[in-house]
CSV table of C-alpha atoms and ligand atoms in Angstrom, one decimal:
chain,number,residue,atom,x,y,z
A,1,MET,CA,0.0,0.0,0.0
A,2,PRO,CA,1.5,3.4,-1.0
A,3,SER,CA,2.2,5.9,1.8
A,4,PRO,CA,-0.6,8.4,2.2
A,5,VAL,CA,0.0,12.1,1.3
A,6,ILE,CA,-0.4,14.3,4.4
A,7,THR,CA,-1.2,18.0,4.2
A,8,PRO,CA,-1.2,20.1,7.4
A,9,LEU,CA,-4.3,22.2,7.9
A,10,ARG,CA,-5.2,25.1,10.1
A,11,THR,CA,-7.9,27.7,10.5
A,12,PRO,CA,-7.2,31.3,9.6
A,13,GLY,CA,-6.9,33.1,12.9
A,14,ARG,CA,-7.6,31.6,16.3
A,15,ALA,CA,-9.2,28.1,16.1
A,16,PRO,CA,-12.3,27.2,18.1
A,17,ARG,CA,-12.6,24.7,20.9
A,18,VAL,CA,-14.3,21.5,19.7
A,19,LEU,CA,-16.3,19.4,22.1
A,20,THR,CA,-16.7,15.7,21.5
A,21,ILE,CA,-18.5,13.1,23.5
A,22,ASP,CA,-17.9,9.3,23.1
A,23,VAL,CA,-21.4,7.9,23.8
A,24,GLU,CA,-20.7,4.6,25.5
A,25,ASP,CA,-21.6,3.1,28.9
A,26,TRP,CA,-19.4,2.7,32.0
A,27,PHE,CA,-18.5,-0.9,31.1
A,28,HIS,CA,-17.1,-0.2,27.6
A,29,VAL,CA,-13.5,-0.5,28.6
A,30,CYS,CA,-10.8,-1.5,26.1
A,31,GLY,CA,-8.0,-3.8,27.1
A,32,ASP,CA,-9.8,-5.7,29.9
A,33,ASP,CA,-10.8,-9.2,29.0
A,34,TYR,CA,-13.8,-9.2,31.3
A,35,TYR,CA,-15.4,-5.8,30.4
A,36,SER,CA,-14.5,-5.7,26.7
A,37,ASP,CA,-16.5,-8.8,25.9
A,38,PRO,CA,-19.9,-7.8,24.4
A,39,ARG,CA,-21.5,-11.0,25.4
A,40,ARG,CA,-21.4,-9.8,29.0
A,41,TRP,CA,-22.7,-6.3,28.4
A,42,PRO,CA,-26.5,-7.1,28.5
A,43,ARG,CA,-26.0,-8.2,32.1
A,44,PHE,CA,-24.6,-4.8,33.3
A,45,VAL,CA,-26.8,-2.0,34.6
A,46,ALA,CA,-27.2,0.5,31.7
A,47,ARG,CA,-26.5,4.0,33.0
A,48,VAL,CA,-26.2,6.0,29.7
A,49,GLU,CA,-29.9,6.9,29.6
A,50,LYS,CA,-29.5,8.6,32.9
A,51,SER,CA,-26.0,10.2,32.5
A,52,LEU,CA,-26.3,11.5,28.9
A,53,PRO,CA,-29.3,13.8,29.5
A,54,VAL,CA,-27.5,15.4,32.4
A,55,LEU,CA,-24.7,16.4,30.0
A,56,LEU,CA,-27.1,17.5,27.3
A,57,ASP,CA,-28.9,19.8,29.7
A,58,ARG,CA,-25.6,21.5,30.6
A,59,LEU,CA,-24.7,22.1,27.0
A,60,SER,CA,-28.2,23.3,26.0
A,61,ARG,CA,-28.2,25.9,28.8
A,62,GLN,CA,-25.2,27.7,27.3
A,63,GLY,CA,-25.8,27.0,23.6
A,64,HIS,CA,-22.7,24.7,23.1
A,65,ARG,CA,-22.6,22.4,20.2
A,66,ALA,CA,-20.7,19.1,20.2
A,67,THR,CA,-20.0,15.9,18.1
A,68,PHE,CA,-21.5,12.8,19.7
A,69,PHE,CA,-19.7,9.6,18.7
A,70,PHE,CA,-22.2,6.8,19.2
A,71,LEU,CA,-21.4,3.1,19.6
A,72,GLY,CA,-23.6,1.1,17.3
A,73,TRP,CA,-24.4,-1.1,20.3
A,74,ILE,CA,-25.7,1.9,22.1
A,75,ALA,CA,-27.7,3.2,19.1
A,76,ARG,CA,-29.6,-0.1,18.8
A,77,ARG,CA,-30.5,-0.2,22.5
A,78,HIS,CA,-31.2,3.5,22.9
A,79,PRO,CA,-32.3,5.0,19.6
A,80,ASP,CA,-34.3,7.6,21.6
A,81,LEU,CA,-30.9,8.9,22.9
A,82,VAL,CA,-29.6,9.3,19.3
A,83,ARG,CA,-32.8,11.1,18.3
A,84,GLU,CA,-32.6,13.4,21.4
A,85,VAL,CA,-29.0,14.4,20.6
A,86,GLY,CA,-30.0,15.2,17.1
A,87,ARG,CA,-33.1,17.1,18.3
A,88,ARG,CA,-30.8,19.3,20.3
A,89,GLY,CA,-28.9,20.2,17.2
A,90,HIS,CA,-25.6,18.3,17.8
A,91,GLU,CA,-23.5,16.4,15.2
A,92,ILE,CA,-24.2,12.7,15.3
A,93,ALA,CA,-21.1,10.5,14.6
A,94,VAL,CA,-19.9,7.0,15.0
A,95,HIS,CA,-17.5,5.2,17.4
A,96,GLY,CA,-17.5,1.7,16.0
A,97,ASP,CA,-20.0,-1.0,16.7
A,98,VAL,CA,-18.8,-2.8,19.8
A,99,HIS,CA,-15.8,-0.7,20.9
A,100,ARG,CA,-13.1,-2.8,19.4
A,101,ARG,CA,-9.6,-1.3,18.8
A,102,ALA,CA,-9.2,-0.5,15.1
A,103,HIS,CA,-5.6,-1.9,14.9
A,104,GLU,CA,-6.8,-5.2,16.3
A,105,MET,CA,-9.1,-5.8,13.3
A,106,THR,CA,-8.4,-6.6,9.7
A,107,ALA,CA,-9.5,-4.1,7.1
A,108,ALA,CA,-12.5,-6.3,6.4
A,109,GLU,CA,-13.4,-6.6,10.0
A,110,PHE,CA,-13.1,-2.9,10.5
A,111,ARG,CA,-15.4,-2.2,7.6
A,112,GLU,CA,-18.0,-4.6,8.8
A,113,ASP,CA,-17.9,-3.1,12.3
A,114,LEU,CA,-18.0,0.4,10.9
A,115,LEU,CA,-20.9,-0.2,8.6
A,116,ARG,CA,-22.9,-2.0,11.3
A,117,CYS,CA,-22.5,1.0,13.5
A,118,ARG,CA,-23.3,3.5,10.8
A,119,GLU,CA,-26.5,1.6,9.9
A,120,ALA,CA,-27.7,1.6,13.5
A,121,VAL,CA,-26.9,5.3,14.1
A,122,ALA,CA,-28.4,6.3,10.7
A,123,GLU,CA,-31.5,4.3,11.4
A,124,ALA,CA,-32.0,6.0,14.7
A,125,SER,CA,-31.1,9.5,13.6
A,126,GLY,CA,-32.5,9.6,10.1
A,127,SER,CA,-29.2,11.0,8.7
A,128,THR,CA,-25.8,9.5,7.6
A,129,PRO,CA,-22.9,10.2,10.0
A,130,ARG,CA,-19.8,11.6,8.4
A,131,SER,CA,-17.4,11.7,11.3
A,132,HIS,CA,-15.7,8.8,13.1
A,133,ARG,CA,-13.6,8.1,16.1
A,134,ALA,CA,-12.1,4.6,16.8
A,135,ALA,CA,-12.3,3.2,20.3
A,136,GLU,CA,-9.3,4.4,22.4
A,137,TRP,CA,-7.9,6.5,19.5
A,138,SER,CA,-6.8,3.2,18.0
A,139,ILE,CA,-5.8,4.1,14.5
A,140,ARG,CA,-2.1,4.4,15.2
A,141,ALA,CA,-1.0,6.1,12.0
A,142,ALA,CA,-2.3,7.5,8.7
A,143,GLY,CA,-1.0,4.5,6.8
A,144,GLU,CA,-3.2,2.0,8.6
A,145,PRO,CA,-6.0,0.4,6.5
A,146,ALA,CA,-8.8,1.8,8.7
A,147,LEU,CA,-8.3,5.3,7.3
A,148,SER,CA,-8.6,4.0,3.7
A,149,VAL,CA,-11.8,2.2,4.7
A,150,LEU,CA,-13.2,5.4,6.2
A,151,ALA,CA,-12.3,7.4,3.1
A,152,ALA,CA,-13.8,4.8,0.7
A,153,GLU,CA,-17.0,4.8,2.8
A,154,GLY,CA,-17.4,8.5,2.4
A,155,PHE,CA,-16.4,9.7,5.8
A,156,ALA,CA,-15.3,13.4,5.8
A,157,CYS,CA,-13.6,13.4,9.2
A,158,ASP,CA,-11.8,11.1,11.6
A,159,ALA,CA,-10.6,11.9,15.1
A,160,SER,CA,-8.7,8.7,16.0
A,161,VAL,CA,-5.0,9.4,15.3
A,162,THR,CA,-2.8,10.8,18.1
A,163,PRO,CA,0.9,11.5,18.4
A,164,VAL,CA,0.8,9.9,21.9
A,165,PRO,CA,2.4,6.5,22.2
A,166,PRO,CA,1.4,3.8,22.7
A,167,LEU,CA,-2.0,5.0,21.3
A,168,GLY,CA,-0.4,6.5,18.2
A,169,ARG,CA,3.0,7.0,16.7
A,170,GLY,CA,5.1,9.8,18.2
A,171,SER,CA,5.8,11.1,14.7
A,172,ASN,CA,2.1,11.7,13.9
A,173,PRO,CA,1.1,15.3,13.3
A,174,ARG,CA,-0.2,17.2,16.4
A,175,GLY,CA,-2.5,19.4,14.4
A,176,PRO,CA,-5.3,18.6,11.9
A,177,HIS,CA,-4.3,17.3,8.4
A,178,ARG,CA,-5.7,15.9,5.2
A,179,VAL,CA,-4.8,12.3,4.5
A,180,GLU,CA,-5.0,11.3,0.9
A,181,VAL,CA,-5.1,7.6,0.2
A,182,SER,CA,-5.9,5.7,-3.0
A,183,ALA,CA,-9.6,5.5,-2.0
A,184,GLY,CA,-9.9,9.2,-1.6
A,185,SER,CA,-9.2,11.7,1.2
A,186,ILE,CA,-10.3,12.3,4.8
A,187,VAL,CA,-9.5,15.1,7.3
A,188,GLU,CA,-7.9,13.9,10.5
A,189,VAL,CA,-8.5,16.1,13.6
A,190,PRO,CA,-6.3,14.9,16.5
A,191,PRO,CA,-7.2,15.5,20.2
A,192,LEU,CA,-5.7,18.4,22.2
A,193,THR,CA,-2.3,17.2,23.4
A,194,GLY,CA,0.4,18.6,25.7
A,195,ARG,CA,3.2,17.2,27.9
A,196,GLY,CA,3.2,15.7,31.4
A,197,PHE,CA,5.5,13.3,33.3
A,198,GLY,CA,8.1,14.0,30.6
A,199,ARG,CA,6.0,12.6,27.7
A,200,PRO,CA,3.2,13.6,25.3
A,201,LEU,CA,-0.3,13.2,26.7
A,202,ILE,CA,-3.9,13.8,25.6
A,203,VAL,CA,-4.9,16.6,27.9
A,204,GLY,CA,-8.2,17.4,26.3
A,205,GLY,CA,-10.0,14.8,28.4
A,206,GLY,CA,-9.5,11.6,30.4
A,207,TRP,CA,-7.3,11.4,33.5
A,208,PRO,CA,-4.9,14.2,32.5
A,209,PHE,CA,-7.8,16.6,32.3
A,210,ARG,CA,-9.0,15.5,35.7
A,211,MET,CA,-5.5,15.5,37.2
A,212,PHE,CA,-3.8,18.6,35.9
A,213,ALA,CA,-4.4,22.1,37.2
A,214,PRO,CA,-7.0,23.9,35.1
A,215,ASP,CA,-4.4,26.5,34.1
A,216,ARG,CA,-2.2,23.8,32.6
A,217,VAL,CA,-5.0,22.5,30.4
A,218,ALA,CA,-5.8,26.1,29.5
A,219,ALA,CA,-2.2,26.8,28.4
A,220,ALA,CA,-2.3,23.7,26.2
A,221,GLU,CA,-5.6,24.8,24.7
A,222,ASP,CA,-4.3,28.3,24.1
A,223,ALA,CA,-1.2,27.0,22.3
A,224,PHE,CA,-3.3,24.9,20.0
A,225,ARG,CA,-5.9,27.6,19.2
A,226,SER,CA,-3.3,30.3,18.7
A,227,ALA,CA,-1.6,28.0,16.1
A,228,GLY,CA,-4.9,27.6,14.2
A,229,TRP,CA,-5.4,24.1,15.5
A,230,PRO,CA,-8.9,23.3,16.9
A,231,ALA,CA,-8.6,22.3,20.6
A,232,VAL,CA,-10.5,19.0,20.6
A,233,PHE,CA,-11.8,17.9,24.0
A,234,THR,CA,-13.4,14.5,24.7
A,235,PHE,CA,-15.6,13.3,27.6
A,236,HIS,CA,-17.9,10.3,28.3
A,237,PRO,CA,-21.4,10.3,29.8
A,238,TRP,CA,-20.2,8.0,32.6
A,239,GLU,CA,-17.8,10.7,33.8
A,240,PHE,CA,-20.8,12.7,34.8
A,241,ASP,CA,-22.6,9.9,36.6
A,242,ALA,CA,-22.8,10.3,40.4
A,243,GLU,CA,-24.0,6.7,40.6
A,244,HIS,CA,-21.2,5.1,38.5
A,245,PRO,CA,-21.2,1.4,39.5
A,246,PRO,CA,-18.1,0.0,41.1
A,247,MET,CA,-15.9,-2.1,38.8
A,248,GLU,CA,-14.4,-5.0,40.7
A,249,GLY,CA,-11.5,-6.8,39.1
A,250,LEU,CA,-10.4,-3.9,36.9
A,251,ALA,CA,-6.5,-3.9,36.5
A,252,PRO,CA,-4.8,-1.2,38.5
A,253,LEU,CA,-3.7,0.9,35.5
A,254,LEU,CA,-7.2,0.8,33.9
A,255,ARG,CA,-8.7,1.6,37.3
A,256,LEU,CA,-6.5,4.7,37.5
A,257,VAL,CA,-7.3,5.8,34.0
A,258,HIS,CA,-11.1,5.3,34.5
A,259,PHE,CA,-11.7,6.5,38.0
A,260,TYR,CA,-9.0,9.1,38.8
A,261,GLY,CA,-10.6,12.4,39.8
A,262,LEU,CA,-14.0,11.3,38.7
A,263,PRO,CA,-16.0,12.9,41.5
A,264,SER,CA,-14.7,16.4,40.7
A,265,LEU,CA,-15.1,16.1,36.9
A,266,PRO,CA,-18.5,17.7,36.6
A,267,GLU,CA,-17.3,20.8,38.4
A,268,ARG,CA,-14.0,20.9,36.4
A,269,PHE,CA,-16.0,20.5,33.2
A,270,GLN,CA,-18.2,23.5,34.1
A,271,THR,CA,-15.2,25.6,35.0
A,272,TRP,CA,-13.7,24.7,31.7
A,273,LEU,CA,-17.0,25.5,29.8
A,274,ASP,CA,-17.2,28.9,31.5
A,275,ARG,CA,-13.5,29.8,31.1
A,276,GLU,CA,-13.5,31.1,27.5
A,277,GLY,CA,-16.1,33.5,26.2
A,278,ASP,CA,-16.9,31.5,23.1
A,279,ARG,CA,-19.0,28.5,22.6
A,280,CYS,CA,-17.9,25.0,21.8
A,281,VAL,CA,-18.5,23.7,18.3
A,282,ALA,CA,-18.7,20.3,16.6
A,283,LEU,CA,-16.1,18.8,14.3
A,284,GLU,CA,-18.4,19.3,11.2
A,285,ASP,CA,-18.4,23.1,12.1
A,286,VAL,CA,-14.6,23.4,11.9
A,287,LEU,CA,-14.0,21.3,8.8
A,288,PRO,CA,-15.0,24.1,6.3
A,289,ARG,CA,-12.6,26.5,8.1
A,290,LEU,CA,-9.5,24.3,7.8
A,291,ALA,CA,-7.2,25.1,5.0
A,292,ALA,CA,-3.6,24.2,3.9
B,1,LIG,ZN1,-14.7,4.8,23.5
């Protein structure tokens, strides 16, 4: 397969902050044999119907727009949630069908999983999603087959490739870029990254967002936006759930990543929302503004 052609992109002037939500439930954990097995999922208590509306209300109150990446598994069980997100004017996007890492699937498996998800989400929403994020940012570089599949299937935007090892290669671009593959092209918009503990980290969400002082996250955001790179933040409905079920048996590292600072997240999120005067936008809002 020939190497893809990569063209860096930026917005003219200061870039916006982009809010993305991965719509999955508390038990959708990659890398854990017990929780990652979809055959077990129907036995867990579903919380997303409770936790997602809390987040939607927060965003509606202040007029923020976001991209919501739905798992196909969630869209089939909760089509009403997909419709509600659409009714509130947000972008509806896809996060794969059963939260499998992209690099652990063949191209054919990735396509099957992607199309199954898109079908479920499109059926619930009545429109065809054009943005995608793989589970756990698991497209490790532009040359992986998953991006070719996404371009061939007509996706306009992907948000799965990071320069943060081991999730992605350290040589990946930090800012948005167009990837041209033989099947077509797609715009890649990476998450907001910064440094911590002597290494690159995703700071626009997850445990670093919950751990780092808000000023440190703000400095990373400002550096991106000043460079014309959208600052992409990512949260999950379960991070806003005061009744998140305990997860016995989760490995220590996964436990840290999942639970660190969880009780204070809703307050931190609100402080972050209020910090800048402008509103959050969705990925599809920023695409037309990106240029070489
Ligand atoms: Zn996910």
